[in-house]
């Protein structure tokens, strides 16, 4: 078979990488106040929103012994209100902000929100109030509640399969006391020890404006921003400077290996090193080298260990970059039944071979194109953790240059095999730490891990004695500014056309970035399987990328990497899809690849066998994960075995997957993937005149078979809902995962259900929902809870999902049911809630359509439920017409707890006695049966 490179015709060769890099630009201005606060301003007028991104130059690496996890705990306290702002989230979400958020890592703590332009003054007032006037509002009660939330966040992470690995890797790579050794989440004992005095000291030492970078990106310019920043932040005094720590990478004296048992179905082996800091000349070449090793779909590890020798079911390699060092790792999930020692040996040999021979120029080109394409995609968002504001702020915080991203991209355009090989030799030839997590009982206690590292020899700090601390105002009262009105939502114009074979094409043109997002959707999904064939549709869709009649799996992967494209397949409930994200410059060859994958799959016997093995491993992973267990259980319980929605999900069951053959997958493809059962939806920088010829050339000659298109019986009978507990035992779980659900007397295509959407937002969908404020913010029993209405075409379901600490399992169930029953009987919609979910949502709509992907999702949802193209343009008026009475009525009709099935995945030794007190019928199931 000819190589992929030789199949790329000259006229369809990828655009030069240097041309793509030239398209990546985030122009900015900066100014610094006398108190040291530095502001970066980037102007982007495509939407009337501004991303507000605040970076504090302090993270977990600055924590002292005995207070691990404190930087992150303090981040939580920053949302609890300041001296002039009772609640940080309510005013901003009411003004149309995205949900406010924050994060902590080794080097920094950041806070983000994206607001309508008219709410920028309010956002900066609030950010300045917690920067300058926090301490007069932090109480012991707030500290205790957030301590509980953070400890449940830790339990949630620890409760996952392989959830303790990160602690062990840091301990294996770094000596006690190294700033990057202890985890950001910390140890339970250290979190218990945090006191109000610690809070005051941390704030005073680290949260001065001179340790802050404020990034404003979007519908703003420096001339407008400066007086607002000066007004709100100018009077805050400087604080102490944060000293730079010694935190260099560490070379181990000798390689080490550790093996631990955990409640996992598949052995996971990872080889680890520390690597260079962000400004080291080796940082970019090393990241590219690791991408070639295990980041590309055509990576060395994928090709050898997964495809050729089939020793692993999943592999990866990456560089996790931080300011002063990086964590380098190569990870392998060993295929069940394979000799683990052989797999580990071959993992090492593949790594050694890349170090010895170096990468090819083509591998570097493919890896670089993919990384550049990803950076172009990131230009769509002004705010958030990955937006343009964060890119500029991180560059300044970590390297002193907001445009550091440009330096990295420029390096990609000129990297040579010699440079990458040299970096790999310098860093991966050093002694490594290998961790193997193998199936067995979990013997380690995650609560005791993540701390300083000397807990075996040094007593834990004493728990917080809760000594009284005077909480008094530290500044004069300040008044929040008014929020300016928002303009009319500008949703992109939508065009429609058809190919010569009748396939529908929908296009929304957006010119913000030189990329195009395409969805080719088929009316199929897991509903095409039902319970009896669960996993068939998704395995067929996954096999599309594993070889066609003219390209093998490696060629498909290499070609999309070379093009800077991302080709994928997916299986939802009602539809199956082939998706493409392509650079405009490479659209024609990208569509040719998409067409070949869609229309001409080979379903080769060896590839199908490999995919089946990987899928069986995925199913076993789901059955070991508490959320996966609950997710597989809920739909069959709600819809029953005879309804198309009564499936365990796209992964399917081991029995079904094991029995699938290439012939069965080919028949599935031919039955469901046909032009009269499909439509294109496209968003991006392309006109219909440009798009139609490209689609016609690649899909126009695709003809439907003579047989009628298949159908699904969405009107099949559903069992009557009865309130009961379904308990699935998962020993040694520090949390219980709860999923409560019932089927509603409501079809997905029913119109005028916006009052129900808003009622769901009030009860459980969002940070400010009643359930989240009760279980997380007031009780501290969970890291988060969420309710949702299924977005399906047929009968919709209502579900509530949360992981809660084990000793509060029954209390949490009781509180959830009581809170639902009280809405609206004892507590109807109040004025603040009504304003937030109507006017606040209207103000926030521009935030919902910043990216091609967001617009594409909106178009697909409109198509699915039969809404008009102008639905989102009309939505503000719809919201204005909804009152409290309509929302209360929707809650009464649809959101009551009667008939809820309650799935509980937890340790029966800890929860059985609690659940008995609920006086509900209980049935017990096994995780392996789900």
Short mmCIF file of C-alpha atoms in Angstrom, two decimals, residues 348-634:
data_model
loop_
_atom_site.label_atom_id
_atom_site.label_comp_id
_atom_site.label_asym_id
_atom_site.label_seq_id
_atom_site.Cartn_x
_atom_site.Cartn_y
_atom_site.Cartn_z
CA UNK A 348 10.73 0.79 27.63
CA UNK A 349 12.09 -0.41 24.30
CA UNK A 350 9.81 1.88 22.29
CA UNK A 351 10.90 4.84 24.42
CA UNK A 352 14.56 3.86 24.06
CA UNK A 353 14.21 3.47 20.29
CA UNK A 354 12.82 6.98 19.91
CA UNK A 355 15.66 8.36 22.02
CA UNK A 356 18.25 6.42 20.02
CA UNK A 357 16.98 7.15 16.50
CA UNK A 358 15.05 10.38 17.04
CA UNK A 359 11.80 11.31 15.30
CA UNK A 360 11.33 11.81 11.57
CA UNK A 361 10.76 15.21 10.03
CA UNK A 362 7.25 14.07 9.06
CA UNK A 363 6.43 13.14 12.67
CA UNK A 364 7.55 16.60 13.81
CA UNK A 365 5.47 18.24 11.09
CA UNK A 366 2.38 16.28 12.07
CA UNK A 367 2.78 16.94 15.78
CA UNK A 368 3.45 20.63 15.19
CA UNK A 369 0.45 21.02 12.86
CA UNK A 370 -1.83 19.48 15.45
CA UNK A 371 -0.51 21.71 18.24
CA UNK A 372 -0.81 24.86 16.10
CA UNK A 373 -4.33 23.94 15.01
CA UNK A 374 -5.29 23.54 18.66
CA UNK A 375 -3.90 27.00 19.47
CA UNK A 376 -5.89 28.51 16.59
CA UNK A 377 -9.03 26.96 18.03
CA UNK A 378 -8.25 28.52 21.42
CA UNK A 379 -8.48 31.99 19.84
CA UNK A 380 -12.27 31.72 19.83
CA UNK A 381 -12.69 32.26 23.56
CA UNK A 382 -11.76 35.51 25.24
CA UNK A 383 -12.18 34.32 28.83
CA UNK A 384 -12.26 31.17 30.91
CA UNK A 385 -9.40 28.89 31.84
CA UNK A 386 -8.25 28.35 28.25
CA UNK A 387 -9.16 31.68 26.67
CA UNK A 388 -6.99 34.43 25.27
CA UNK A 389 -6.88 36.30 28.56
CA UNK A 390 -5.47 33.26 30.35
CA UNK A 391 -2.87 32.73 27.61
CA UNK A 392 -1.57 36.29 28.03
CA UNK A 393 -1.71 36.22 31.83
CA UNK A 394 0.14 32.92 32.11
CA UNK A 395 2.83 34.14 29.75
CA UNK A 396 3.45 37.18 31.93
CA UNK A 397 3.22 35.33 35.26
CA UNK A 398 5.49 32.45 34.27
CA UNK A 399 7.94 34.00 31.80
CA UNK A 400 7.61 37.77 32.03
CA UNK A 401 6.23 37.92 28.46
CA UNK A 402 2.49 37.87 27.67
CA UNK A 403 3.36 36.81 24.12
CA UNK A 404 5.32 33.75 25.21
CA UNK A 405 2.84 31.60 23.27
CA UNK A 406 4.23 33.20 20.07
CA UNK A 407 7.74 32.14 20.99
CA UNK A 408 6.56 28.56 21.45
CA UNK A 409 4.70 28.58 18.12
CA UNK A 410 7.68 30.00 16.29
CA UNK A 411 9.81 27.20 17.69
CA UNK A 412 7.37 24.69 16.22
CA UNK A 413 7.88 26.07 12.71
CA UNK A 414 11.61 25.39 12.73
CA UNK A 415 12.09 22.31 14.93
CA UNK A 416 14.44 19.69 13.56
CA UNK A 417 14.73 15.97 14.36
CA UNK A 418 18.13 16.67 15.91
CA UNK A 419 16.68 19.24 18.35
CA UNK A 420 13.85 16.93 19.44
CA UNK A 421 16.15 13.93 19.75
CA UNK A 422 18.62 15.95 21.80
CA UNK A 423 15.91 17.02 24.24
CA UNK A 424 14.66 13.45 24.57
CA UNK A 425 18.17 12.19 25.20
CA UNK A 426 18.89 14.82 27.85
CA UNK A 427 15.69 14.21 29.84
CA UNK A 428 14.42 10.68 29.19
CA UNK A 429 17.81 8.96 29.44
CA UNK A 430 17.88 9.86 33.14
CA UNK A 431 16.69 7.42 35.83
CA UNK A 432 12.91 7.10 35.94
CA UNK A 433 10.21 6.23 38.44
CA UNK A 434 7.83 3.54 37.24
CA UNK A 435 4.45 3.04 38.91
CA UNK A 436 2.32 -0.04 38.23
CA UNK A 437 -1.27 -0.10 39.50
CA UNK A 438 -2.61 -3.65 39.24
CA UNK A 439 -5.97 -5.28 40.00
CA UNK A 440 -6.57 -6.19 43.64
CA UNK A 441 -7.78 -4.64 46.87
CA UNK A 442 -7.04 -1.01 47.60
CA UNK A 443 -4.71 -0.97 50.58
CA UNK A 444 -3.68 2.69 50.58
CA UNK A 445 -5.73 5.43 52.24
CA UNK A 446 -6.04 8.46 49.97
CA UNK A 447 -6.90 10.64 52.94
CA UNK A 448 -3.37 10.18 54.27
CA UNK A 449 -1.70 10.87 50.92
CA UNK A 450 -0.94 14.15 49.21
CA UNK A 451 0.78 15.82 52.16
CA UNK A 452 4.33 16.90 52.88
CA UNK A 453 5.70 13.37 52.68
CA UNK A 454 7.15 12.88 56.16
CA UNK A 455 3.94 11.81 57.85
CA UNK A 456 5.48 8.49 58.89
CA UNK A 457 8.05 10.23 61.08
CA UNK A 458 6.42 13.54 62.00
CA UNK A 459 3.11 13.88 63.86
CA UNK A 460 0.21 15.41 61.97
CA UNK A 461 -0.66 19.01 62.87
CA UNK A 462 -3.37 19.47 65.47
CA UNK A 463 -6.86 20.01 64.10
CA UNK A 464 -8.17 23.56 63.97
CA UNK A 465 -8.90 24.57 67.55
CA UNK A 466 -11.31 27.20 66.23
CA UNK A 467 -9.89 29.87 68.48
CA UNK A 468 -11.99 33.03 68.30
CA UNK A 469 -10.74 35.62 65.84
CA UNK A 470 -12.22 39.09 65.71
CA UNK A 471 -13.85 39.59 62.32
CA UNK A 472 -14.18 43.29 61.63
CA UNK A 473 -14.34 45.49 58.58
CA UNK A 474 -11.04 46.56 57.09
CA UNK A 475 -12.32 49.37 54.89
CA UNK A 476 -15.14 51.84 54.40
CA UNK A 477 -18.35 50.64 52.76
CA UNK A 478 -18.35 50.57 48.96
CA UNK A 479 -21.37 50.48 46.68
CA UNK A 480 -21.63 48.21 43.68
CA UNK A 481 -22.11 49.96 40.32
CA UNK A 482 -25.20 49.53 38.19
CA UNK A 483 -25.18 47.13 35.26
CA UNK A 484 -25.66 48.63 31.81
CA UNK A 485 -28.26 47.22 29.39
CA UNK A 486 -27.29 44.57 26.87
CA UNK A 487 -27.87 44.76 23.14
CA UNK A 488 -29.82 42.41 20.89
CA UNK A 489 -28.34 38.94 20.50
CA UNK A 490 -26.61 38.54 17.13
CA UNK A 491 -26.93 34.83 16.31
CA UNK A 492 -25.28 33.94 12.99
CA UNK A 493 -27.47 33.81 9.90
CA UNK A 494 -28.36 30.26 8.91
CA UNK A 495 -28.41 29.05 5.29
CA UNK A 496 -29.80 25.83 3.84
CA UNK A 497 -29.06 23.86 0.68
CA UNK A 498 -29.06 20.31 -0.67
CA UNK A 499 -26.54 18.20 -2.50
CA UNK A 500 -27.52 16.55 -5.77
CA UNK A 501 -28.29 13.32 -3.87
CA UNK A 502 -30.71 15.13 -1.57
CA UNK A 503 -28.47 15.43 1.52
CA UNK A 504 -29.38 18.52 3.55
CA UNK A 505 -26.70 21.10 4.29
CA UNK A 506 -27.04 23.77 6.98
CA UNK A 507 -24.41 26.50 7.32
CA UNK A 508 -23.79 29.29 9.84
CA UNK A 509 -20.84 31.39 8.73
CA UNK A 510 -18.48 32.75 11.39
CA UNK A 511 -15.18 34.38 10.47
CA UNK A 512 -13.54 34.69 13.91
CA UNK A 513 -10.91 32.03 13.20
CA UNK A 514 -9.78 30.25 9.99
CA UNK A 515 -11.40 26.95 10.91
CA UNK A 516 -14.56 25.04 10.01
CA UNK A 517 -16.53 22.62 12.20
CA UNK A 518 -18.65 20.03 10.39
CA UNK A 519 -21.10 17.49 11.80
CA UNK A 520 -22.50 14.71 9.63
CA UNK A 521 -25.37 13.29 11.69
CA UNK A 522 -27.26 10.07 11.11
CA UNK A 523 -30.63 9.28 12.70
CA UNK A 524 -29.37 6.30 14.70
CA UNK A 525 -27.51 6.52 18.05
CA UNK A 526 -27.73 4.08 20.93
CA UNK A 527 -31.48 4.05 20.36
CA UNK A 528 -30.73 2.01 17.23
CA UNK A 529 -29.37 -0.69 19.55
CA UNK A 530 -31.78 -0.67 22.45
CA UNK A 531 -30.86 -2.90 25.36
CA UNK A 532 -30.51 -6.13 23.38
CA UNK A 533 -27.77 -4.84 21.02
CA UNK A 534 -26.06 -2.30 23.29
CA UNK A 535 -22.65 -1.37 21.94
CA UNK A 536 -23.21 -2.34 18.31
CA UNK A 537 -23.75 1.12 16.86
CA UNK A 538 -20.87 2.74 18.73
CA UNK A 539 -18.37 -0.01 17.88
CA UNK A 540 -19.33 0.31 14.22
CA UNK A 541 -18.83 4.08 14.38
CA UNK A 542 -15.49 3.70 16.15
CA UNK A 543 -14.31 1.26 13.49
CA UNK A 544 -14.76 3.86 10.76
CA UNK A 545 -11.44 5.48 11.70
CA UNK A 546 -9.59 2.17 11.79
CA UNK A 547 -9.26 1.61 8.08
CA UNK A 548 -10.97 2.09 4.72
CA UNK A 549 -10.63 0.21 1.47
CA UNK A 550 -7.68 2.47 0.51
CA UNK A 551 -6.22 3.69 3.83
CA UNK A 552 -5.21 1.82 6.95
CA UNK A 553 -5.65 3.18 10.47
CA UNK A 554 -2.16 4.67 10.64
CA UNK A 555 -2.58 6.47 7.33
CA UNK A 556 -5.89 7.94 8.46
CA UNK A 557 -4.32 9.19 11.67
CA UNK A 558 -1.23 10.58 9.93
CA UNK A 559 -3.23 12.36 7.26
CA UNK A 560 -5.44 14.25 9.67
CA UNK A 561 -2.41 15.17 11.77
CA UNK A 562 -0.63 16.46 8.69
CA UNK A 563 -3.69 18.56 7.79
CA UNK A 564 -4.11 19.95 11.31
CA UNK A 565 -7.58 18.41 11.22
CA UNK A 566 -9.49 16.51 13.85
CA UNK A 567 -11.74 13.73 12.62
CA UNK A 568 -13.98 11.90 15.05
CA UNK A 569 -17.00 9.69 15.41
CA UNK A 570 -19.63 9.69 18.11
CA UNK A 571 -22.76 7.89 19.24
CA UNK A 572 -25.38 9.83 21.17
CA UNK A 573 -28.80 8.65 22.24
CA UNK A 574 -30.66 9.61 19.06
CA UNK A 575 -27.93 10.14 16.50
CA UNK A 576 -24.55 8.89 15.36
CA UNK A 577 -22.07 11.35 13.90
CA UNK A 578 -18.88 11.83 11.98
CA UNK A 579 -17.33 15.16 12.90
CA UNK A 580 -14.54 17.21 11.39
CA UNK A 581 -12.68 20.27 12.61
CA UNK A 582 -10.54 21.57 9.75
CA UNK A 583 -8.35 24.52 8.92
CA UNK A 584 -9.95 26.51 6.10
CA UNK A 585 -6.72 26.27 4.13
CA UNK A 586 -6.94 22.47 4.28
CA UNK A 587 -10.70 22.02 3.95
CA UNK A 588 -10.75 20.16 0.61
CA UNK A 589 -8.34 17.33 1.54
CA UNK A 590 -9.89 17.14 5.02
CA UNK A 591 -13.35 16.56 3.50
CA UNK A 592 -11.91 13.91 1.19
CA UNK A 593 -10.60 12.04 4.22
CA UNK A 594 -13.94 12.44 6.03
CA UNK A 595 -15.80 11.03 3.03
CA UNK A 596 -13.52 8.02 2.72
CA UNK A 597 -13.88 7.18 6.41
CA UNK A 598 -17.66 7.55 6.30
CA UNK A 599 -18.38 5.76 3.05
CA UNK A 600 -15.68 3.13 2.64
CA UNK A 601 -14.85 1.46 5.96
CA UNK A 602 -12.98 -1.81 5.63
CA UNK A 603 -13.99 -3.49 8.92
CA UNK A 604 -10.86 -5.59 8.63
CA UNK A 605 -10.98 -8.66 10.83
CA UNK A 606 -7.81 -7.88 12.77
CA UNK A 607 -8.86 -4.27 13.41
CA UNK A 608 -12.31 -5.33 14.60
CA UNK A 609 -10.76 -7.88 16.94
CA UNK A 610 -8.46 -5.22 18.39
CA UNK A 611 -11.32 -2.74 18.83
CA UNK A 612 -13.40 -5.39 20.59
CA UNK A 613 -10.58 -6.06 23.05
CA UNK A 614 -10.25 -2.33 23.74
CA UNK A 615 -14.00 -1.94 24.15
CA UNK A 616 -14.19 -4.85 26.59
CA UNK A 617 -11.47 -3.16 28.64
CA UNK A 618 -13.44 0.11 28.53
CA UNK A 619 -16.55 -1.66 29.79
CA UNK A 620 -14.60 -3.18 32.67
CA UNK A 621 -13.24 0.29 33.48
CA UNK A 622 -16.78 1.70 33.59
CA UNK A 623 -17.82 -1.14 35.88
CA UNK A 624 -14.99 -0.22 38.26
CA UNK A 625 -15.74 3.51 38.31
CA UNK A 626 -18.51 4.56 40.73
CA UNK A 627 -19.97 7.15 38.36
CA UNK A 628 -19.67 4.71 35.48
CA UNK A 629 -21.53 2.04 37.42
CA UNK A 630 -24.37 4.43 38.27
CA UNK A 631 -24.50 5.78 34.71
CA UNK A 632 -24.83 2.28 33.24
CA UNK A 633 -27.57 1.37 35.70
CA UNK A 634 -29.95 4.33 35.48
#
